[in-house]
PDB file of C-alpha atoms in Angstrom:
ATOM      1  CA  MET A   4     103.842 185.308 120.950  1.00  0.00           C
ATOM      2  CA  ASN A   5     100.380 183.848 121.017  1.00  0.00           C
ATOM      3  CA  THR A   6     100.747 182.814 117.374  1.00  0.00           C
ATOM      4  CA  LYS A   7     103.955 180.938 118.110  1.00  0.00           C
ATOM      5  CA  LEU A   8     102.303 179.180 121.046  1.00  0.00           C
ATOM      6  CA  MET A   9      99.359 178.192 118.876  1.00  0.00           C
ATOM      7  CA  LEU A  10     101.621 176.773 116.145  1.00  0.00           C
ATOM      8  CA  SER A  11     103.704 174.783 118.605  1.00  0.00           C
ATOM      9  CA  ALA A  12     100.526 173.452 120.238  1.00  0.00           C
ATOM     10  CA  LEU A  13      99.147 172.345 116.844  1.00  0.00           C
ATOM     11  CA  ARG A  14     102.401 170.583 116.014  1.00  0.00           C
ATOM     12  CA  ALA A  15     102.299 168.784 119.334  1.00  0.00           C
ATOM     13  CA  VAL A  16      98.702 167.674 118.735  1.00  0.00           C
ATOM     14  CA  ARG A  17      99.571 166.389 115.244  1.00  0.00           C
ATOM     15  CA  VAL A  18     102.541 164.402 116.518  1.00  0.00           C
ATOM     16  CA  SER A  19     100.614 162.926 119.425  1.00  0.00           C
ATOM     17  CA  THR A  20      97.654 162.075 117.186  1.00  0.00           C
ATOM     18  CA  SER A  21      99.836 160.371 114.565  1.00  0.00           C
ATOM     19  CA  ASN A  22     101.620 158.362 117.253  1.00  0.00           C
ATOM     20  CA  LYS A  23      98.337 157.445 118.875  1.00  0.00           C
ATOM     21  CA  TRP A  24      96.764 156.033 115.741  1.00  0.00           C
ATOM     22  CA  GLN A  25      99.895 154.567 114.219  1.00  0.00           C
ATOM     23  CA  VAL A  26      99.419 150.820 113.683  1.00  0.00           C
ATOM     24  CA  PRO A  27     102.479 148.809 114.503  1.00  0.00           C
ATOM     25  CA  ALA A  28     103.755 146.465 111.820  1.00  0.00           C
ATOM     26  CA  LEU A  29     102.525 142.932 112.387  1.00  0.00           C
ATOM     27  CA  THR A  30     104.684 139.971 111.479  1.00  0.00           C
ATOM     28  CA  THR A  31     102.985 136.592 111.334  1.00  0.00           C
ATOM     29  CA  VAL A  32     105.135 133.639 112.246  1.00  0.00           C
ATOM     30  CA  ARG A  33     103.599 130.266 111.485  1.00  0.00           C
ATOM     31  CA  GLN A  34     104.406 127.670 114.091  1.00  0.00           C
ATOM     32  CA  TYR A  35     104.732 123.986 113.208  1.00  0.00           C
ATOM     33  CA  ALA A  36     105.007 121.110 115.617  1.00  0.00           C
ATOM     34  CA  ALA A  37     108.491 119.702 115.468  1.00  0.00           C
ATOM     35  CA  PRO A  38     108.650 116.003 114.566  1.00  0.00           C
ATOM     36  CA  PRO A  39     109.756 113.787 117.445  1.00  0.00           C
ATOM     37  CA  LYS A  40     113.429 112.955 117.613  1.00  0.00           C
ATOM     38  CA  ARG A  41     114.584 109.417 116.994  1.00  0.00           C
ATOM     39  CA  PHE A  42     115.056 107.908 120.449  1.00  0.00           C
ATOM     40  CA  TYR A  43     116.183 104.406 119.444  1.00  0.00           C
ATOM     41  CA  LYS A  44     119.314 103.028 117.831  1.00  0.00           C
ATOM     42  CA  LYS A  45     118.124  99.747 116.334  1.00  0.00           C
ATOM     43  CA  THR A  46     114.909  97.949 115.469  1.00  0.00           C
ATOM     44  CA  SER A  47     114.021  94.270 115.614  1.00  0.00           C
ATOM     45  CA  VAL A  48     111.052  91.908 115.283  1.00  0.00           C
ATOM     46  CA  LEU A  49     109.903  89.657 118.114  1.00  0.00           C
ATOM     47  CA  CYS A  50     107.625  86.629 117.793  1.00  0.00           C
ATOM     48  CA  ALA A  51     105.199  86.350 120.710  1.00  0.00           C
ATOM     49  CA  ASP A  52     101.802  84.678 121.265  1.00  0.00           C
ATOM     50  CA  GLY A  53     101.337  83.758 117.636  1.00  0.00           C
ATOM     51  CA  GLY A  54     101.997  87.302 116.405  1.00  0.00           C
ATOM     52  CA  TYR A  55     104.923  89.528 115.593  1.00  0.00           C
ATOM     53  CA  GLU A  56     105.925  92.697 117.430  1.00  0.00           C
ATOM     54  CA  VAL A  57     108.335  95.498 116.546  1.00  0.00           C
ATOM     55  CA  VAL A  58     110.931  96.389 119.174  1.00  0.00           C
ATOM     56  CA  LEU A  59     112.749  99.729 119.276  1.00  0.00           C
ATOM     57  CA  ASP A  60     115.891  99.022 121.301  1.00  0.00           C
ATOM     58  CA  HIS A  61     114.243  97.393 124.342  1.00  0.00           C
ATOM     59  CA  ARG A  62     110.863  99.085 123.983  1.00  0.00           C
ATOM     60  CA  LYS A  63     107.943  97.378 122.276  1.00  0.00           C
ATOM     61  CA  LEU A  64     106.207  99.521 119.700  1.00  0.00           C
ATOM     62  CA  LYS A  65     102.690 100.699 120.580  1.00  0.00           C
ATOM     63  CA  THR A  66      99.889 102.262 118.554  1.00  0.00           C
ATOM     64  CA  PRO A  67      98.626 105.845 119.032  1.00  0.00           C
ATOM     65  CA  LYS A  68      95.914 104.437 121.324  1.00  0.00           C
ATOM     66  CA  GLY A  69      98.525 102.665 123.410  1.00  0.00           C
ATOM     67  CA  ALA A  70      97.731  99.157 122.212  1.00  0.00           C
ATOM     68  CA  PRO A  71     100.631  96.741 121.638  1.00  0.00           C
ATOM     69  CA  PHE A  72     101.725  96.625 118.017  1.00  0.00           C
ATOM     70  CA  THR A  73     101.082  93.030 116.956  1.00  0.00           C
ATOM     71  CA  VAL A  74     100.545  91.694 113.440  1.00  0.00           C
ATOM     72  CA  LYS A  75     100.068  88.150 112.183  1.00  0.00           C
ATOM     73  CA  SER A  76     102.460  88.498 109.257  1.00  0.00           C
ATOM     74  CA  GLU A  77     106.189  88.364 109.889  1.00  0.00           C
ATOM     75  CA  PRO A  78     107.055  90.089 106.561  1.00  0.00           C
ATOM     76  CA  LEU A  79     104.697  92.936 107.493  1.00  0.00           C
ATOM     77  CA  ALA A  80     106.367  93.348 110.885  1.00  0.00           C
ATOM     78  CA  ILE A  81     109.786  93.375 109.194  1.00  0.00           C
ATOM     79  CA  ALA A  82     108.584  96.023 106.745  1.00  0.00           C
ATOM     80  CA  VAL A  83     107.347  98.249 109.578  1.00  0.00           C
ATOM     81  CA  ALA A  84     110.603  97.770 111.481  1.00  0.00           C
ATOM     82  CA  THR A  85     112.497  98.740 108.330  1.00  0.00           C
ATOM     83  CA  GLU A  86     110.352 101.860 107.998  1.00  0.00           C
ATOM     84  CA  PHE A  87     111.252 102.897 111.549  1.00  0.00           C
ATOM     85  CA  ASP A  88     114.901 102.030 110.963  1.00  0.00           C
ATOM     86  CA  SER A  89     115.011 104.262 107.877  1.00  0.00           C
ATOM     87  CA  GLN A  90     114.186 107.349 109.971  1.00  0.00           C
ATOM     88  CA  ARG A  91     117.167 109.580 110.638  1.00  0.00           C
ATOM     89  CA  ASP A  92     117.389 112.286 113.281  1.00  0.00           C
ATOM     90  CA  HIS A  93     113.608 112.774 113.455  1.00  0.00           C
ATOM     91  CA  ILE A  94     110.624 110.475 112.965  1.00  0.00           C
ATOM     92  CA  GLU A  95     108.720 111.699 109.913  1.00  0.00           C
ATOM     93  CA  ARG A  96     105.335 110.122 110.612  1.00  0.00           C
ATOM     94  CA  SER A  97     103.721 111.657 107.529  1.00  0.00           C
ATOM     95  CA  ARG A  98     106.017 109.543 105.354  1.00  0.00           C
ATOM     96  CA  MET A  99     105.487 106.274 107.235  1.00  0.00           C
ATOM     97  CA  HIS A 100     102.435 105.089 105.324  1.00  0.00           C
ATOM     98  CA  LEU A 101     102.843 101.392 106.066  1.00  0.00           C
ATOM     99  CA  SER A 102     103.103 101.993 109.804  1.00  0.00           C
ATOM    100  CA  ALA A 103     100.087 104.297 109.670  1.00  0.00           C
ATOM    101  CA  LEU A 104      98.063 101.583 107.947  1.00  0.00           C
ATOM    102  CA  CYS A 105      98.995  99.057 110.616  1.00  0.00           C
ATOM    103  CA  PHE A 106      98.122 101.497 113.399  1.00  0.00           C
ATOM    104  CA  THR A 107      94.727 102.164 111.797  1.00  0.00           C
ATOM    105  CA  ALA A 108      94.009  98.455 111.404  1.00  0.00           C
ATOM    106  CA  ILE A 109      94.954  97.686 115.019  1.00  0.00           C
ATOM    107  CA  ASP A 110      93.254 100.661 116.696  1.00  0.00           C
ATOM    108  CA  ASN A 111      90.266 100.777 114.311  1.00  0.00           C
ATOM    109  CA  PRO A 112      89.451 104.321 115.525  1.00  0.00           C
ATOM    110  CA  ASN A 113      86.032 104.392 113.830  1.00  0.00           C
ATOM    111  CA  ASN A 114      85.023 100.946 115.153  1.00  0.00           C
ATOM    112  CA  LEU A 115      84.256  99.658 111.661  1.00  0.00           C
ATOM    113  CA  ASN A 116      83.329  96.040 110.971  1.00  0.00           C
ATOM    114  CA  LYS A 117      83.815  94.123 107.729  1.00  0.00           C
ATOM    115  CA  LEU A 118      80.354  95.042 106.413  1.00  0.00           C
ATOM    116  CA  ASP A 119      81.064  98.737 106.931  1.00  0.00           C
ATOM    117  CA  MET A 120      84.326  98.467 105.025  1.00  0.00           C
ATOM    118  CA  VAL A 121      82.789  96.546 102.127  1.00  0.00           C
ATOM    119  CA  ASN A 122      79.910  99.025 101.809  1.00  0.00           C
ATOM    120  CA  TYR A 123      82.380 101.911 101.835  1.00  0.00           C
ATOM    121  CA  LEU A 124      84.252 100.339  98.927  1.00  0.00           C
ATOM    122  CA  LEU A 125      81.088  99.532  96.984  1.00  0.00           C
ATOM    123  CA  ASN A 126      79.872 103.118  97.295  1.00  0.00           C
ATOM    124  CA  TYR A 127      82.882 104.185  95.217  1.00  0.00           C
ATOM    125  CA  MET A 128      81.685 102.250  92.169  1.00  0.00           C
ATOM    126  CA  PRO A 129      79.109 104.806  90.866  1.00  0.00           C
ATOM    127  CA  THR A 130      81.691 107.610  91.225  1.00  0.00           C
ATOM    128  CA  ASP A 131      84.738 105.724  89.968  1.00  0.00           C
ATOM    129  CA  THR A 132      87.183 108.023  88.182  1.00  0.00           C
ATOM    130  CA  VAL A 133      87.670 105.838  85.106  1.00  0.00           C
ATOM    131  CA  LEU A 134      83.918 105.479  84.502  1.00  0.00           C
ATOM    132  CA  PHE A 135      83.501 109.235  83.911  1.00  0.00           C
ATOM    133  CA  GLN A 136      84.887 110.169  80.514  1.00  0.00           C
ATOM    134  CA  TYR A 137      84.708 113.312  78.370  1.00  0.00           C
ATOM    135  CA  ASP A 138      82.866 113.626  75.103  1.00  0.00           C
ATOM    136  CA  ASP A 139      83.664 117.303  74.415  1.00  0.00           C
ATOM    137  CA  GLU A 140      87.420 117.309  73.752  1.00  0.00           C
ATOM    138  CA  ARG A 141      88.409 114.834  71.061  1.00  0.00           C
ATOM    139  CA  ASP A 142      92.028 114.379  72.175  1.00  0.00           C
ATOM    140  CA  LEU A 143      91.083 113.802  75.807  1.00  0.00           C
ATOM    141  CA  LYS A 144      88.309 111.449  74.761  1.00  0.00           C
ATOM    142  CA  GLU A 145      90.729 109.329  72.720  1.00  0.00           C
ATOM    143  CA  LEU A 146      93.276 109.342  75.529  1.00  0.00           C
ATOM    144  CA  GLN A 147      90.759 108.122  78.092  1.00  0.00           C
ATOM    145  CA  LYS A 148      89.448 105.500  75.670  1.00  0.00           C
ATOM    146  CA  ASN A 149      92.930 104.125  74.994  1.00  0.00           C
ATOM    147  CA  GLU A 150      94.097 104.194  78.625  1.00  0.00           C
ATOM    148  CA  TRP A 151      90.991 103.586  80.745  1.00  0.00           C
ATOM    149  CA  ASP A 152      88.844 101.274  78.637  1.00  0.00           C
ATOM    150  CA  PRO A 153      91.288  98.309  78.797  1.00  0.00           C
ATOM    151  CA  VAL A 154      91.284  98.512  82.599  1.00  0.00           C
ATOM    152  CA  ILE A 155      87.467  98.594  82.717  1.00  0.00           C
ATOM    153  CA  GLU A 156      87.384  95.572  80.396  1.00  0.00           C
ATOM    154  CA  TRP A 157      89.847  93.721  82.630  1.00  0.00           C
ATOM    155  CA  PHE A 158      87.739  94.479  85.718  1.00  0.00           C
ATOM    156  CA  ASN A 159      84.569  93.183  84.048  1.00  0.00           C
ATOM    157  CA  GLN A 160      86.295  89.973  83.004  1.00  0.00           C
ATOM    158  CA  ARG A 161      87.950  89.468  86.386  1.00  0.00           C
ATOM    159  CA  PHE A 162      84.779  89.899  88.454  1.00  0.00           C
ATOM    160  CA  GLU A 163      82.229  88.912  85.788  1.00  0.00           C
ATOM    161  CA  THR A 164      80.543  92.311  85.974  1.00  0.00           C
ATOM    162  CA  ASN A 165      79.180  94.646  83.332  1.00  0.00           C
ATOM    163  CA  LEU A 166      80.296  98.118  84.376  1.00  0.00           C
ATOM    164  CA  GLN A 167      79.747 100.745  81.695  1.00  0.00           C
ATOM    165  CA  LYS A 168      81.345 104.168  81.426  1.00  0.00           C
ATOM    166  CA  THR A 169      79.353 107.378  81.126  1.00  0.00           C
ATOM    167  CA  MET A 170      80.076 110.285  78.806  1.00  0.00           C
ATOM    168  CA  ASN A 171      78.322 112.960  80.893  1.00  0.00           C
ATOM    169  CA  ILE A 172      77.819 113.913  84.531  1.00  0.00           C
ATOM    170  CA  THR A 173      75.127 111.272  85.026  1.00  0.00           C
ATOM    171  CA  PRO A 174      76.516 108.487  87.246  1.00  0.00           C
ATOM    172  CA  PRO A 175      76.716 105.051  85.634  1.00  0.00           C
ATOM    173  CA  THR A 176      74.156 102.460  86.659  1.00  0.00           C
ATOM    174  CA  ILE A 177      75.540  99.749  88.929  1.00  0.00           C
ATOM    175  CA  THR A 178      73.278  96.716  89.123  1.00  0.00           C
ATOM    176  CA  ASP A 179      72.683  94.829  92.345  1.00  0.00           C
ATOM    177  CA  GLU A 180      74.149  91.730  90.718  1.00  0.00           C
ATOM    178  CA  ASP A 181      77.430  93.508  90.033  1.00  0.00           C
ATOM    179  CA  ARG A 182      77.548  94.883  93.570  1.00  0.00           C
ATOM    180  CA  VAL A 183      77.059  91.397  95.012  1.00  0.00           C
ATOM    181  CA  LYS A 184      79.876  89.939  92.903  1.00  0.00           C
ATOM    182  CA  VAL A 185      82.332  92.627  93.944  1.00  0.00           C
ATOM    183  CA  ALA A 186      81.173  92.432  97.573  1.00  0.00           C
ATOM    184  CA  LYS A 187      81.895  88.685  97.697  1.00  0.00           C
ATOM    185  CA  HIS A 188      85.432  89.349  96.573  1.00  0.00           C
ATOM    186  CA  PHE A 189      86.078  91.868  99.348  1.00  0.00           C
ATOM    187  CA  GLN A 190      84.370  89.754 101.992  1.00  0.00           C
ATOM    188  CA  SER A 191      86.934  87.022 101.364  1.00  0.00           C
ATOM    189  CA  TYR A 192      89.582  89.247 102.953  1.00  0.00           C
ATOM    190  CA  SER A 193      90.115  89.889 106.635  1.00  0.00           C
ATOM    191  CA  LEU A 194      89.098  93.141 108.279  1.00  0.00           C
ATOM    192  CA  ASP A 195      92.731  94.213 108.599  1.00  0.00           C
ATOM    193  CA  THR A 196      93.395  93.623 104.904  1.00  0.00           C
ATOM    194  CA  LEU A 197      90.349  95.679 103.896  1.00  0.00           C
ATOM    195  CA  HIS A 198      92.016  98.731 105.429  1.00  0.00           C
ATOM    196  CA  GLY A 199      94.634  98.409 102.691  1.00  0.00           C
ATOM    197  CA  PHE A 200      91.952  98.339  99.992  1.00  0.00           C
ATOM    198  CA  VAL A 201      90.306 101.449 101.452  1.00  0.00           C
ATOM    199  CA  TYR A 202      93.673 103.233 101.545  1.00  0.00           C
ATOM    200  CA  ALA A 203      94.288 102.359  97.879  1.00  0.00           C
ATOM    201  CA  VAL A 204      90.803 103.402  96.751  1.00  0.00           C
ATOM    202  CA  ASP A 205      91.019 106.701  98.636  1.00  0.00           C
ATOM    203  CA  THR A 206      94.390 107.345  96.998  1.00  0.00           C
ATOM    204  CA  LEU A 207      93.288 106.638  93.424  1.00  0.00           C
ATOM    205  CA  LYS A 208      89.598 107.624  93.756  1.00  0.00           C
ATOM    206  CA  SER A 209      88.894 104.451  91.818  1.00  0.00           C
ATOM    207  CA  ILE A 210      87.955 100.958  92.938  1.00  0.00           C
ATOM    208  CA  ILE A 211      88.764  99.656  89.436  1.00  0.00           C
ATOM    209  CA  LEU A 212      92.327 100.974  89.435  1.00  0.00           C
ATOM    210  CA  ALA A 213      92.849  99.858  93.039  1.00  0.00           C
ATOM    211  CA  CYS A 214      91.882  96.262  92.240  1.00  0.00           C
ATOM    212  CA  ALA A 215      94.012  96.324  89.091  1.00  0.00           C
ATOM    213  CA  VAL A 216      97.175  97.400  90.894  1.00  0.00           C
ATOM    214  CA  ILE A 217      96.655  95.113  93.905  1.00  0.00           C
ATOM    215  CA  GLU A 218      96.135  92.128  91.585  1.00  0.00           C
ATOM    216  CA  GLN A 219      99.297  93.145  89.687  1.00  0.00           C
ATOM    217  CA  MET A 220      97.550  93.993  86.446  1.00  0.00           C
ATOM    218  CA  LEU A 221      99.081  97.479  86.701  1.00  0.00           C
ATOM    219  CA  PRO A 222     102.296  98.724  88.342  1.00  0.00           C
ATOM    220  CA  VAL A 223     102.003 101.416  90.992  1.00  0.00           C
ATOM    221  CA  GLU A 224     103.395 104.195  88.785  1.00  0.00           C
ATOM    222  CA  LYS A 225     100.990 103.379  85.958  1.00  0.00           C
ATOM    223  CA  ALA A 226      97.963 103.247  88.253  1.00  0.00           C
ATOM    224  CA  VAL A 227      98.793 106.681  89.686  1.00  0.00           C
ATOM    225  CA  ALA A 228      99.327 108.054  86.186  1.00  0.00           C
ATOM    226  CA  LEU A 229      95.907 106.742  85.100  1.00  0.00           C
ATOM    227  CA  SER A 230      94.228 108.293  88.136  1.00  0.00           C
ATOM    228  CA  ARG A 231      95.811 111.650  87.176  1.00  0.00           C
ATOM    229  CA  LEU A 232      95.149 111.283  83.447  1.00  0.00           C
ATOM    230  CA  GLU A 233      93.024 114.403  83.061  1.00  0.00           C
ATOM    231  CA  GLU A 234      95.360 116.472  85.224  1.00  0.00           C
ATOM    232  CA  GLU A 235      98.381 115.407  83.163  1.00  0.00           C
ATOM    233  CA  TYR A 236      96.459 116.257  79.998  1.00  0.00           C
ATOM    234  CA  GLN A 237      95.792 119.787  81.260  1.00  0.00           C
ATOM    235  CA  ILE A 238      99.422 120.179  82.346  1.00  0.00           C
ATOM    236  CA  LYS A 239     100.490 119.856  78.710  1.00  0.00           C
ATOM    237  CA  PHE A 240      98.667 123.116  78.006  1.00  0.00           C
ATOM    238  CA  TRP A 241      99.137 125.062  81.239  1.00  0.00           C
ATOM    239  CA  GLY A 242     102.526 123.807  82.403  1.00  0.00           C
ATOM    240  CA  ARG A 243     103.812 121.853  85.385  1.00  0.00           C
ATOM    241  CA  VAL A 244     104.548 123.332  88.786  1.00  0.00           C
ATOM    242  CA  GLU A 245     107.459 121.161  89.925  1.00  0.00           C
ATOM    243  CA  TRP A 246     107.103 121.702  93.650  1.00  0.00           C
ATOM    244  CA  SER A 247     103.363 120.984  93.490  1.00  0.00           C
ATOM    245  CA  HIS A 248     102.536 118.495  90.735  1.00  0.00           C
ATOM    246  CA  ASP A 249     105.661 116.372  91.156  1.00  0.00           C
ATOM    247  CA  LEU A 250     105.318 116.276  94.922  1.00  0.00           C
ATOM    248  CA  SER A 251     101.658 115.251  94.635  1.00  0.00           C
ATOM    249  CA  GLN A 252     102.527 112.462  92.207  1.00  0.00           C
ATOM    250  CA  GLN A 253     105.287 111.079  94.426  1.00  0.00           C
ATOM    251  CA  GLU A 254     103.058 111.221  97.498  1.00  0.00           C
ATOM    252  CA  LEU A 255     100.316 109.265  95.712  1.00  0.00           C
ATOM    253  CA  GLN A 256     102.827 106.661  94.588  1.00  0.00           C
ATOM    254  CA  ALA A 257     104.140 106.234  98.138  1.00  0.00           C
ATOM    255  CA  ARG A 258     100.628 105.877  99.567  1.00  0.00           C
ATOM    256  CA  LEU A 259      99.581 103.388  96.914  1.00  0.00           C
ATOM    257  CA  ALA A 260     102.753 101.320  97.235  1.00  0.00           C
ATOM    258  CA  ALA A 261     102.176 101.078 100.988  1.00  0.00           C
ATOM    259  CA  SER A 262      98.587  99.896 100.517  1.00  0.00           C
ATOM    260  CA  VAL A 263      99.629  97.241  97.980  1.00  0.00           C
ATOM    261  CA  LEU A 264     102.352  95.971 100.311  1.00  0.00           C
ATOM    262  CA  PHE A 265      99.939  95.977 103.231  1.00  0.00           C
ATOM    263  CA  VAL A 266      97.385  93.831 101.383  1.00  0.00           C
ATOM    264  CA  HIS A 267      99.925  91.328 100.069  1.00  0.00           C
ATOM    265  CA  LEU A 268     101.889  91.026 103.307  1.00  0.00           C
ATOM    266  CA  ASN A 269      98.676  90.565 105.292  1.00  0.00           C
ATOM    267  CA  CYS A 270      97.768  87.700 102.964  1.00  0.00           C
ATOM    268  CA  SER A 271     101.233  86.112 103.169  1.00  0.00           C
ATOM    269  CA  GLU A 272     100.300  84.249 106.360  1.00  0.00           C
ATOM    270  CA  ASN A 273      97.508  82.427 104.531  1.00  0.00           C
ATOM    271  CA  PHE A 274      99.834  81.567 101.657  1.00  0.00           C
ATOM    272  CA  VAL A 275     102.351  80.015 104.060  1.00  0.00           C
ATOM    273  CA  LYS A 276      99.651  77.952 105.737  1.00  0.00           C
ATOM    274  CA  GLU A 277      98.380  76.683 102.392  1.00  0.00           C
ATOM    275  CA  LYS A 278     101.892  75.601 101.370  1.00  0.00           C
ATOM    276  CA  LEU A 279     102.433  73.818 104.671  1.00  0.00           C
ATOM    277  CA  ILE A 280      99.127  71.963 104.321  1.00  0.00           C
ATOM    278  CA  LEU A 281      99.986  70.890 100.782  1.00  0.00           C
TER     279      LEU A 281
END
């Protein structure tokens, strides 16, 4: 009898111990903020106080800081209104690159002036993507020479500079004279327009490619392809991940297209004034 009691007691201890230390299964559910629903039916552009505003139904569009959305270019305001009008059930802000650029230019969250913007752009020159080329792999070296060198030559002719590529990890030497020439070009633009240049340079990691596409020496698709030249070369050997590489390429093209439009539409006001004066 005592043996039976001992066995039953041991079984009870084992069961209680296993239940006590049993770790419940954990399921992780990642939560994402839902995009805001579209609350307006139509968009329009309103001219007021020498600027242009975007109206959503009867509400005037405002920036994330709460400032009124006002731009000097009517085509730019129409483009932003079109971007809002293209939204369906929800407002996908991550895909509204042109609106984001306008918001950044109006709010200027980092309180940057024109000198800050120009210096930021100039600091990209010693680390420009197309100035760093490979000397180890013959095929990649020839590809970069054939694709990148003509763009570098165009940049030097356009701005009367003498930028030289490097074949190792040592950054190329940028003379003060070349920096001054490029700086004068950027200083001719307004502070708002410089935000478009910064957006393009950040997208391509190249001030040379950014200037080439904005001045219509290269189309958007070609400029993005040149910025991803080494990656595309490696993809030939290791394969393409469609949901990753293709999505990245399309996102870069959308960002770059928005920056090019932003620069040109911001300058359209000056073009109209010049035509009227003539």
